[in-house]
Each structure stands twice: as C-alpha cells, then as structure tokens.
Coordinates of N, CA and C in Angstrom, one line a residue:
X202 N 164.7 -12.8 97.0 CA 164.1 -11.5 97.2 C 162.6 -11.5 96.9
X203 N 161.9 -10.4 97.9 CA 160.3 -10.4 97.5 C 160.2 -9.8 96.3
X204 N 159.3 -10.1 95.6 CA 158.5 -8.9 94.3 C 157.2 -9.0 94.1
X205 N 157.0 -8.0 94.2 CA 155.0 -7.4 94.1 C 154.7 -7.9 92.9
X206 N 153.4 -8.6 92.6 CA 153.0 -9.0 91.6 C 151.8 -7.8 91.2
X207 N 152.2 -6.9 90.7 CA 151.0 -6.1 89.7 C 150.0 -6.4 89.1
X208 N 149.4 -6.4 88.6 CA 148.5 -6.3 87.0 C 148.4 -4.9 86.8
X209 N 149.4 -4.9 85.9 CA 149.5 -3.1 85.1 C 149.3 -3.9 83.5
X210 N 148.1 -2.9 83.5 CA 147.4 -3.0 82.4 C 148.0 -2.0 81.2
X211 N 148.4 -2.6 79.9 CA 149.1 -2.3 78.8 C 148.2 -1.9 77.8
X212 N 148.3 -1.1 76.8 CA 147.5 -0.9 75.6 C 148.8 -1.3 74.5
X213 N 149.7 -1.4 74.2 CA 151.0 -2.1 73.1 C 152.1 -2.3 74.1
X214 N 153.2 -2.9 73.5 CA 154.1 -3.4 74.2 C 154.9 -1.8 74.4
X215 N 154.9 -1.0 74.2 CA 155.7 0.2 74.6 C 155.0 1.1 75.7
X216 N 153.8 1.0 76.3 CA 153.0 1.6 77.1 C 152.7 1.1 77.9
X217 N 152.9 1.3 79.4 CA 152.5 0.7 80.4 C 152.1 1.8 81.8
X218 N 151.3 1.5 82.4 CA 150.0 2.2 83.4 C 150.6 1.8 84.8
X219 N 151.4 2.1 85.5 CA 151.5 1.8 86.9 C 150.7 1.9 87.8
X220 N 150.6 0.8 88.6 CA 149.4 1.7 89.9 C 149.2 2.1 90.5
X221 N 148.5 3.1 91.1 CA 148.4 3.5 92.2 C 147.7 3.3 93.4
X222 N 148.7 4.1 94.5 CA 147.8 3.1 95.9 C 147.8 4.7 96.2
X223 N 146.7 4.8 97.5 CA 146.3 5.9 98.3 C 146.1 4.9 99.5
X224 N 146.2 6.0 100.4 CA 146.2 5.3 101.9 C 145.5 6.5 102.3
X225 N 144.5 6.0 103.4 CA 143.6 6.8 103.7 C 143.3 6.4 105.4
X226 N 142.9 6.9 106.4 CA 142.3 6.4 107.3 C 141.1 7.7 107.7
X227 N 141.2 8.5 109.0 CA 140.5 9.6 109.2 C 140.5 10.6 109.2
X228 N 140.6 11.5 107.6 CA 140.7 12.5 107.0 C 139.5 12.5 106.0
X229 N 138.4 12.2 105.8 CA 137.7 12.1 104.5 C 137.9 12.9 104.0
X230 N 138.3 14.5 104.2 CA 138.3 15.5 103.3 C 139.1 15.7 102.6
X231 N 140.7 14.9 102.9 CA 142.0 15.1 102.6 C 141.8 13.8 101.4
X232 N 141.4 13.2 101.6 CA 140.9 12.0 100.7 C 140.5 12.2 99.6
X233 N 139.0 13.0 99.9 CA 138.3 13.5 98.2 C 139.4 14.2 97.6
X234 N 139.7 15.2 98.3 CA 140.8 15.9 97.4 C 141.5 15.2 96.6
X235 N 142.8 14.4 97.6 CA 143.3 13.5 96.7 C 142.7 13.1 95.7
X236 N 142.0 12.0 95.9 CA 141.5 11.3 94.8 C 140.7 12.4 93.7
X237 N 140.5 13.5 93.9 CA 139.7 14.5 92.8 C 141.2 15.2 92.1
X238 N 142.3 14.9 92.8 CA 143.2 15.7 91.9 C 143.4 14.5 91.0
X239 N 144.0 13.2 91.1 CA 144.0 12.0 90.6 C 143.1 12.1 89.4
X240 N 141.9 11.9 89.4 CA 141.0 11.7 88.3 C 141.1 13.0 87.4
X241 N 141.5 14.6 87.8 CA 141.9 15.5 86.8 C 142.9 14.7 86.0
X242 N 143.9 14.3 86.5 CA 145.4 14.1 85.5 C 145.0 12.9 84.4
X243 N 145.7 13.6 83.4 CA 145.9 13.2 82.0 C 145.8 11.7 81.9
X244 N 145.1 10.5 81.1 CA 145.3 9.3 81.0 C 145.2 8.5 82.3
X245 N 144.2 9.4 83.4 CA 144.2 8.9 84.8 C 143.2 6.9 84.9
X246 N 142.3 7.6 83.8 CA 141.4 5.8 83.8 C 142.3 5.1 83.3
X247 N 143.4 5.2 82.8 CA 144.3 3.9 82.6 C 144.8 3.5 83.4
X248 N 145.1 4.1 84.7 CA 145.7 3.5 85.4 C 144.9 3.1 87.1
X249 N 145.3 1.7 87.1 CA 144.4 1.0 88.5 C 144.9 2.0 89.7
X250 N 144.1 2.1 90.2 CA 144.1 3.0 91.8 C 143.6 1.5 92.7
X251 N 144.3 2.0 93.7 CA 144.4 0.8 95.3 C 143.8 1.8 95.8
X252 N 142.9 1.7 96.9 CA 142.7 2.4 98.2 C 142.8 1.5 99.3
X253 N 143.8 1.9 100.2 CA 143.7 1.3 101.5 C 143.2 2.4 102.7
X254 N 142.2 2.0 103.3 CA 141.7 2.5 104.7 C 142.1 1.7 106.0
X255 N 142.8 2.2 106.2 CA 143.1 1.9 108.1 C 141.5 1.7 109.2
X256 N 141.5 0.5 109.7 CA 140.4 0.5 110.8 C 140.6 1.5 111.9
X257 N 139.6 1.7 112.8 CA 139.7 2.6 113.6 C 140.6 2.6 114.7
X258 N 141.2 3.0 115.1 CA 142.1 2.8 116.7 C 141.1 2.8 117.8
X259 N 140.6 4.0 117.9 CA 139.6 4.1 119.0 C 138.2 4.2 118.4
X260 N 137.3 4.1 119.8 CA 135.9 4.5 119.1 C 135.5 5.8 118.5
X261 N 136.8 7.0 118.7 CA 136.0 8.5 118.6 C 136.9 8.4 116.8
X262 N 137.7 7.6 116.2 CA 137.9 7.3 114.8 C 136.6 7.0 114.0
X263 N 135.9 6.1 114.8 CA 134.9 5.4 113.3 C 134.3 6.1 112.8
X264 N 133.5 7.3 113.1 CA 132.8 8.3 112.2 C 133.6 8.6 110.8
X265 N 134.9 9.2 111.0 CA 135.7 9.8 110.2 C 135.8 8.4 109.6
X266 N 136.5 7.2 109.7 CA 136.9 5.8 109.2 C 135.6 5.9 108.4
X267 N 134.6 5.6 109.0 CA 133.5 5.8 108.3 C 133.0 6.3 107.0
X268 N 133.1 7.9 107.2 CA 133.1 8.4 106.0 C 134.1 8.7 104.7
X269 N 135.5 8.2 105.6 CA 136.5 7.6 104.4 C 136.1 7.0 103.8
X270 N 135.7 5.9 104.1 CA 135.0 4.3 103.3 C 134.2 4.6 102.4
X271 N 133.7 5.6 103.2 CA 132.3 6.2 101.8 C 133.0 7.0 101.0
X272 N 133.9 7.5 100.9 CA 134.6 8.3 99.7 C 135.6 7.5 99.0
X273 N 136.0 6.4 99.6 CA 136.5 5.2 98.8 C 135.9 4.9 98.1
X274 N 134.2 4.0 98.4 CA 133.9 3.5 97.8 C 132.9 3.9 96.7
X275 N 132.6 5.5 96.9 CA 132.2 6.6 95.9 C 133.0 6.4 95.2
X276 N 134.9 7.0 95.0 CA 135.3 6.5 93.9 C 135.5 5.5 92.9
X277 N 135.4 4.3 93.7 CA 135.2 3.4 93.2 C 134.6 2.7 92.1
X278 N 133.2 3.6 92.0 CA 132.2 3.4 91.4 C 131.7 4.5 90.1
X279 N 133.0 5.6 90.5 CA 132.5 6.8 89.7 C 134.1 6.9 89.2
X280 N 134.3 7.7 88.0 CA 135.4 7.7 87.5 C 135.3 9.7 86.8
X281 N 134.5 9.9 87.3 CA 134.6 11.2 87.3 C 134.7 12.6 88.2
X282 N 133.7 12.1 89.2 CA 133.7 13.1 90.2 C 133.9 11.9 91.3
X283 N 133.6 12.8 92.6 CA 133.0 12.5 93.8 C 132.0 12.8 94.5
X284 N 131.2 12.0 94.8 CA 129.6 12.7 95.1 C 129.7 13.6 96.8

C-alpha cells in the first residue's frame, strides 16, 4: 500500500500539527480569504500549510494564475496578514 510521508511537526509526544494543503488555481480572491481565515484559527503557526497552484489552461488564465502565485507566495513569507 502507498503512504504519504509528512513532516508533522510535534512539540511532546502527545501533540501533533497535521498539515495542511490548499489548492488554488484562478481565484486569487477566494484564496486570500482562505488562507486569511487559516491564519485567524487558534495554534494556526504550528501547523505546515502546502499551497498548490494549478498552471494555466489557456492564455486568458495567467493573469488570475498569476496573481494566485502572488498571494501564495505573500503567504508564504508573512504569517500574519496578507498584503
């Protein structure tokens, strides 16, 4: 059988942080949200966030793909807000 190899990060052997993944492609709006409700919740910097962004299908996607990426990689860098 397959199994996902994690790195879920522990503070004692009774506590453990699952990860999270978000999947994103061309919505940036629907994105920040997400990810802004995420960082309200309780004990949220303990736990790893994934972002996956889908590449564009067509050419009239990349703008929006685009500014996904940039709100990815805003979060990424910020653990508070979203700029």
């Amino acid at each position: 059988s397959a199994c996902a190899n994690f790195n879920i990060q522990t503070t004692n052997m009774n506590e453990f942080y699952a990860p999270v993944a978000v999947f994103g492609f061309n919505r940036p709006k629907h994105l920040e949200k997400c990810l802004q409700s995420l960082i309200n919740c309780r004990n949220f910097e303990k736990h790893p966030v994934y972002i996956y962004i889908d590449g564009p299908k067509n050419p009239a996607d990349i703008p929006l793909v685009n500014k996904s990426r940039f709100v990815a990689e805003s979060f990424s860098t910020s653990s508070n807000s979203i700029p």
